[in-house]
Coordinates of C-alpha atoms in Angstrom, one line a residue:
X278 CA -26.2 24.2 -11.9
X279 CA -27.1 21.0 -13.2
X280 CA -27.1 18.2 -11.0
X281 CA -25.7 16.2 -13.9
X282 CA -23.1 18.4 -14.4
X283 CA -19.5 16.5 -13.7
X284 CA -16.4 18.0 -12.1
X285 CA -14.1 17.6 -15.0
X286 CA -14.9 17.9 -18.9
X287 CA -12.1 15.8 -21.2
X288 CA -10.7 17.8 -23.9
X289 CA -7.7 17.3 -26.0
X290 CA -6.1 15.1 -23.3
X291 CA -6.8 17.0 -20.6
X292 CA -9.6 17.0 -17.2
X293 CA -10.9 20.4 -17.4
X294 CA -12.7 21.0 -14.1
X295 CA -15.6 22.5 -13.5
X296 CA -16.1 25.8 -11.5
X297 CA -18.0 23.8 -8.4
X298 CA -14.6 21.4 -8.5
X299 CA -13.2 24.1 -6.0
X300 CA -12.5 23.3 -2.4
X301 CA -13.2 25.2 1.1
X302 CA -10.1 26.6 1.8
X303 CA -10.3 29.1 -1.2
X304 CA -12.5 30.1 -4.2
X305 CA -10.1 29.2 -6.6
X306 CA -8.3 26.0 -5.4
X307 CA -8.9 22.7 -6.9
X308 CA -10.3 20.1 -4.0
X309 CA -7.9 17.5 -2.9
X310 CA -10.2 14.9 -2.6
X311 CA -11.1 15.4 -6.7
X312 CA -7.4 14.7 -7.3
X313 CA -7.6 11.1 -5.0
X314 CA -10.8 10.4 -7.3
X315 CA -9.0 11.0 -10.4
X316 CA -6.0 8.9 -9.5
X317 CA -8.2 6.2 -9.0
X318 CA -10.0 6.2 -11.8
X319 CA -6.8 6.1 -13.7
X320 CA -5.2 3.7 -11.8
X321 CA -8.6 1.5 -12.3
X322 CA -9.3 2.4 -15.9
X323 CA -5.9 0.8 -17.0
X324 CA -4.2 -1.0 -14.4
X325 CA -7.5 -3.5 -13.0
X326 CA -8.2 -7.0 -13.6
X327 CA -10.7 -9.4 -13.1
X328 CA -9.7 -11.3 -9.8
X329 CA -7.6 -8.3 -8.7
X330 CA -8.8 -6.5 -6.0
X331 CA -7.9 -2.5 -5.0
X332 CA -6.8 -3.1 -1.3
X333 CA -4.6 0.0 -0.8
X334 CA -4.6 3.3 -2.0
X335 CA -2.4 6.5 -1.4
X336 CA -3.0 10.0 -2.1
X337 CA -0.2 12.6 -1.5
X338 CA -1.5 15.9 -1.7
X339 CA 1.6 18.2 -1.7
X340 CA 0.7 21.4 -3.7
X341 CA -2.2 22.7 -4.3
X342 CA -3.2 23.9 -7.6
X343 CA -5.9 26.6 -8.6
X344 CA -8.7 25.5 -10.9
X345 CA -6.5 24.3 -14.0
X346 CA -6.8 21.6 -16.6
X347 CA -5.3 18.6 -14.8
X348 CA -3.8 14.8 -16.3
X349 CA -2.9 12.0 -14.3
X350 CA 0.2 9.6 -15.9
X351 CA 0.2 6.2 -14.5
X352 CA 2.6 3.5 -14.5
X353 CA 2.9 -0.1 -13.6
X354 CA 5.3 -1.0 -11.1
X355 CA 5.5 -4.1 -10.0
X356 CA 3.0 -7.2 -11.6
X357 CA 3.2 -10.9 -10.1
X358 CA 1.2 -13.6 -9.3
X359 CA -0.5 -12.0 -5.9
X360 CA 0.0 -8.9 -5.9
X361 CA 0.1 -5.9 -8.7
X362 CA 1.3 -1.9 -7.6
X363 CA 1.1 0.9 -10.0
X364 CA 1.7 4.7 -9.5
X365 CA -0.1 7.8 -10.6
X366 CA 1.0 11.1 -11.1
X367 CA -1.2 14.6 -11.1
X368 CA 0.3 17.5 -13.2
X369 CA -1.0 20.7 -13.9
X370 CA 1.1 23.1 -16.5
X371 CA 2.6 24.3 -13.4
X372 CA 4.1 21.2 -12.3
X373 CA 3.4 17.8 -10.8
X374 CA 0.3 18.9 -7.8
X375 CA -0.1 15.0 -6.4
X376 CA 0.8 11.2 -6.6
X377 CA -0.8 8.0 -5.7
X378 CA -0.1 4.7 -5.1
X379 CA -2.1 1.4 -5.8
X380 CA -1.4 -2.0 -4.4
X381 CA -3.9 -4.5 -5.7
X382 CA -4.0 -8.3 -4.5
X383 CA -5.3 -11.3 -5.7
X384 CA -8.6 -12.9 -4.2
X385 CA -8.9 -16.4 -3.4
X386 CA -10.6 -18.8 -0.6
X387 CA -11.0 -16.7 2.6
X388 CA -9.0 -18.8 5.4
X389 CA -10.8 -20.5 8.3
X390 CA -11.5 -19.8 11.9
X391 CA -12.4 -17.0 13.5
X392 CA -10.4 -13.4 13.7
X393 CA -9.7 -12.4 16.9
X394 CA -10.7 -9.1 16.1
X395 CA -13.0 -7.4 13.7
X396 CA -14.4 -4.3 13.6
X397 CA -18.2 -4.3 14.2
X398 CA -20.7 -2.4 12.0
X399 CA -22.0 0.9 13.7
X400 CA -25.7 1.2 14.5
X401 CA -26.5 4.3 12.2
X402 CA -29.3 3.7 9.9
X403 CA -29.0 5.3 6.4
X404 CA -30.6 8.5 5.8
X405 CA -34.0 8.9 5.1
X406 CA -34.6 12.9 5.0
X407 CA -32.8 15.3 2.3
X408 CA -28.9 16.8 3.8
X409 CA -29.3 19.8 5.8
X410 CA -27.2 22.5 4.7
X411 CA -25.2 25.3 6.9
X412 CA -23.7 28.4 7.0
X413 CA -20.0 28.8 4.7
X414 CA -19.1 26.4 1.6
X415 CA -21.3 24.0 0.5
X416 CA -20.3 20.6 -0.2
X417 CA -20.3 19.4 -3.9
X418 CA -21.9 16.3 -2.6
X419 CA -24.8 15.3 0.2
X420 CA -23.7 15.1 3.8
X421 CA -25.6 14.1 6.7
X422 CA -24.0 15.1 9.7
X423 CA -25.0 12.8 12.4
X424 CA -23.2 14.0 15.4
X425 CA -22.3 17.7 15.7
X426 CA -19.7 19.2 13.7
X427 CA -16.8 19.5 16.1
X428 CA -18.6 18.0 19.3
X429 CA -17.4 15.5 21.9
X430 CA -16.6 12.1 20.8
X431 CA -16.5 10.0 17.4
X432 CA -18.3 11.9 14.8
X433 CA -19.9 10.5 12.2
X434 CA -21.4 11.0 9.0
X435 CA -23.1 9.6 5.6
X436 CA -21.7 10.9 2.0
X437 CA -23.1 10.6 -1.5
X438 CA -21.8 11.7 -4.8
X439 CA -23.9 13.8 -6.7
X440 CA -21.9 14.6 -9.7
X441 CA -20.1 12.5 -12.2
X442 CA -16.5 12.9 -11.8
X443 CA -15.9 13.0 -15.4
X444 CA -17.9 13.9 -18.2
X445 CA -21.1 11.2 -18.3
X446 CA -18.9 8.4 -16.3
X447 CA -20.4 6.5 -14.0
X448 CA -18.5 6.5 -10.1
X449 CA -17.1 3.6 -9.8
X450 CA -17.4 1.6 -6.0
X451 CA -13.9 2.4 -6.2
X452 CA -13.6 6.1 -7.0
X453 CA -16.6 6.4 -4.7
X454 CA -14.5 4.9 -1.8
X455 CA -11.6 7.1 -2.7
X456 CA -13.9 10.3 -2.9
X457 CA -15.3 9.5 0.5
X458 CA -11.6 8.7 2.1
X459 CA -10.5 12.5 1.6
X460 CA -13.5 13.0 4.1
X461 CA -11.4 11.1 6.6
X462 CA -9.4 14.4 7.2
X463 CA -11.9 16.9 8.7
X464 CA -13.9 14.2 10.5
X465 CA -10.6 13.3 12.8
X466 CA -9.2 16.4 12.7
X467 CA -11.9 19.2 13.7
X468 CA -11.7 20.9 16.9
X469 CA -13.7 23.1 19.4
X470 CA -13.2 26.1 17.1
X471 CA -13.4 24.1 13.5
X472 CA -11.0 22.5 11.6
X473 CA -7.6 24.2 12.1
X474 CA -5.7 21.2 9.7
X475 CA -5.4 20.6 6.2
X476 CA -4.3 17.2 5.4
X477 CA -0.9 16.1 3.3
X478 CA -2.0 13.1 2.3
X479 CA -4.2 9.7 2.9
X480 CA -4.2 6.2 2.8
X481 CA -7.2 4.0 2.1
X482 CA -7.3 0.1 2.9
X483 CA -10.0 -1.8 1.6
X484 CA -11.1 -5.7 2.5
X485 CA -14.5 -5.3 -0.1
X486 CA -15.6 -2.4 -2.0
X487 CA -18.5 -0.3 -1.3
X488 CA -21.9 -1.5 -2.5
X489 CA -24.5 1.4 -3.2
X490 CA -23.8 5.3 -3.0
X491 CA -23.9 5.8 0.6
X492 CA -20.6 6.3 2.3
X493 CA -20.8 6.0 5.9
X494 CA -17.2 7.4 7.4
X495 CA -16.6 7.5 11.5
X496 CA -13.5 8.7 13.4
X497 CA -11.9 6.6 15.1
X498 CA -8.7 8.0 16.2
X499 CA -6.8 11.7 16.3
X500 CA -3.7 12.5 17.5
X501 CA -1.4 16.2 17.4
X502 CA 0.8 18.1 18.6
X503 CA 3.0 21.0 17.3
X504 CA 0.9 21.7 14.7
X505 CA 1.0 18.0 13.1
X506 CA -2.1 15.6 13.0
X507 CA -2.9 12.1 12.3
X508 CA -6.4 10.7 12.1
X509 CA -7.9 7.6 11.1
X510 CA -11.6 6.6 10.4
X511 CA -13.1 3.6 9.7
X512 CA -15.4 3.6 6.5
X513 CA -19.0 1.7 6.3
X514 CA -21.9 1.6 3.8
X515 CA -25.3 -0.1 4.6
X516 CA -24.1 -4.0 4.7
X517 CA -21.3 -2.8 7.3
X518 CA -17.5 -1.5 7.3
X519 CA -15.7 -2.0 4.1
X520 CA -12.5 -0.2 4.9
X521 CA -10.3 2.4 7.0
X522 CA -8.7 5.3 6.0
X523 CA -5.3 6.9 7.9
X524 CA -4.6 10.8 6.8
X525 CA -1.6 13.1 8.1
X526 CA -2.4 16.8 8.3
X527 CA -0.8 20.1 8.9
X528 CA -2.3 23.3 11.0
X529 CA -3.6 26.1 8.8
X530 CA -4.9 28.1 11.3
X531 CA -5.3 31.5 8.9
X532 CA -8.1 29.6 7.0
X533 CA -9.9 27.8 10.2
X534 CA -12.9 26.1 8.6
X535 CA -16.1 26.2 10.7
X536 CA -19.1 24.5 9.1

């Protein structure tokens, strides 16, 4: 396969995707975090603005959808001086499969003074060597794993795209950063045994956008019980964090991912 070859193909109106488009809980089931990157692109393709800046971004993931022909519908919301919020909505022919949600704000002069808080940029060093691979589904894109799947602690990774989304398109820094987000699921949500929860949703904030096609993403936080997760990461590319990402999550312990 053709490392040029991109996840969807446009044809009359429709995102055709491609066979590799599939995710890791089944052979035949689109992957949610394509879905995320779709609604982006949309939402930046005709709802951005010079001067406007993505800060948030919603995915909700509610249905999952086997490998059909997919659109995206957006629609404009609210547009003021400040601030602008437009919507997105993911259909298959069997029905409506996701949504998303845009907030975009206007940039100006940065205030004064010091915060009395900010979050520091890890100590990880981009990757020099080629992604080492393992056991069980491949992912569609290069992983470096830097602490062990599913050990003790804040795990941590580095993520670059290596397929077009659509067609010959370029990723845009923000369709990158809402590819990588999706990521923010299995990293603060594995366990001992894998990863026992698939995720309903996620939220992306963003103070910059991501500059070059590394994608650093580190937990920061997990929490569940009954069956119900929430994780958060923060996300970082080589001049330092860029952004954090919450996701909400849901045991599926049947199809218990171990990479």
């Amino acid at each position: 396969m053709p490392l040029t070859t991109a996840f969807f193909t446009r044809k009359q109106g429709e995102l055709v995707p491609a066979p590799h488009a599939r995710g890791p809980w089944s052979p035949d089931m689109l992957h949610g975090r394509l879905l995320g990157g779709l609604a982006a692109r949309a939402l930046e393709e005709r709802h951005a603005e010079p001067g406007l800046h993505f800060a948030r971004l919603t995915v909700d993931l509610f249905r999952n959808s086997p490998l059909l022909p997919v659109t995206v519908e957006t629609s404009l919301v609210r547009d003021g001086r400040r601030i602008r919020v437009a919507d997105a909505v993911i259909s298959t022919d069997q029905g409506v499969i996701g949504r998303a949600s845009a907030v975009l704000l206007r940039q100006g002069e940065q205030p004064g003074g010091e915060q009395s808080i900010v979050t520091p940029a890890w100590d990880e060093r981009p990757p020099e060597g080629p992604p080492v691979t393992s056991e069980g589904w491949q992912p569609p894109f290069d992983l470096w794993r830097i602490t062990e799947w599913g050990g003790p602690g804040a795990g941590r990774v580095w993520l670059r795209e290596t397929f077009p989304l659509v067609d010959d398109e370029p990723v845009t820094p923000f369709v990158r950063a809402a590819l990588a987000a999706d990521f923010a699921s299995p990293i603060s949500n594995v366990g001992t045994n894998g990863l026992g929860f698939i995720n309903a949703d996620y939220t992306l904030t963003l103070a910059r956008l991501p500059e070059g096609e590394l994608v650093g993403v580190e937990a920061t936080g997990h929490l569940s019980a009954a069956g119900v997760a929430t994780g958060q990461v923060t996300l970082h590319d080589t001049a330092g964090p860029f952004g954090f990402c919450a996701v909400t999550a849901v045991a599926n312990p049947v199809a218990l991912i171990s990479r």
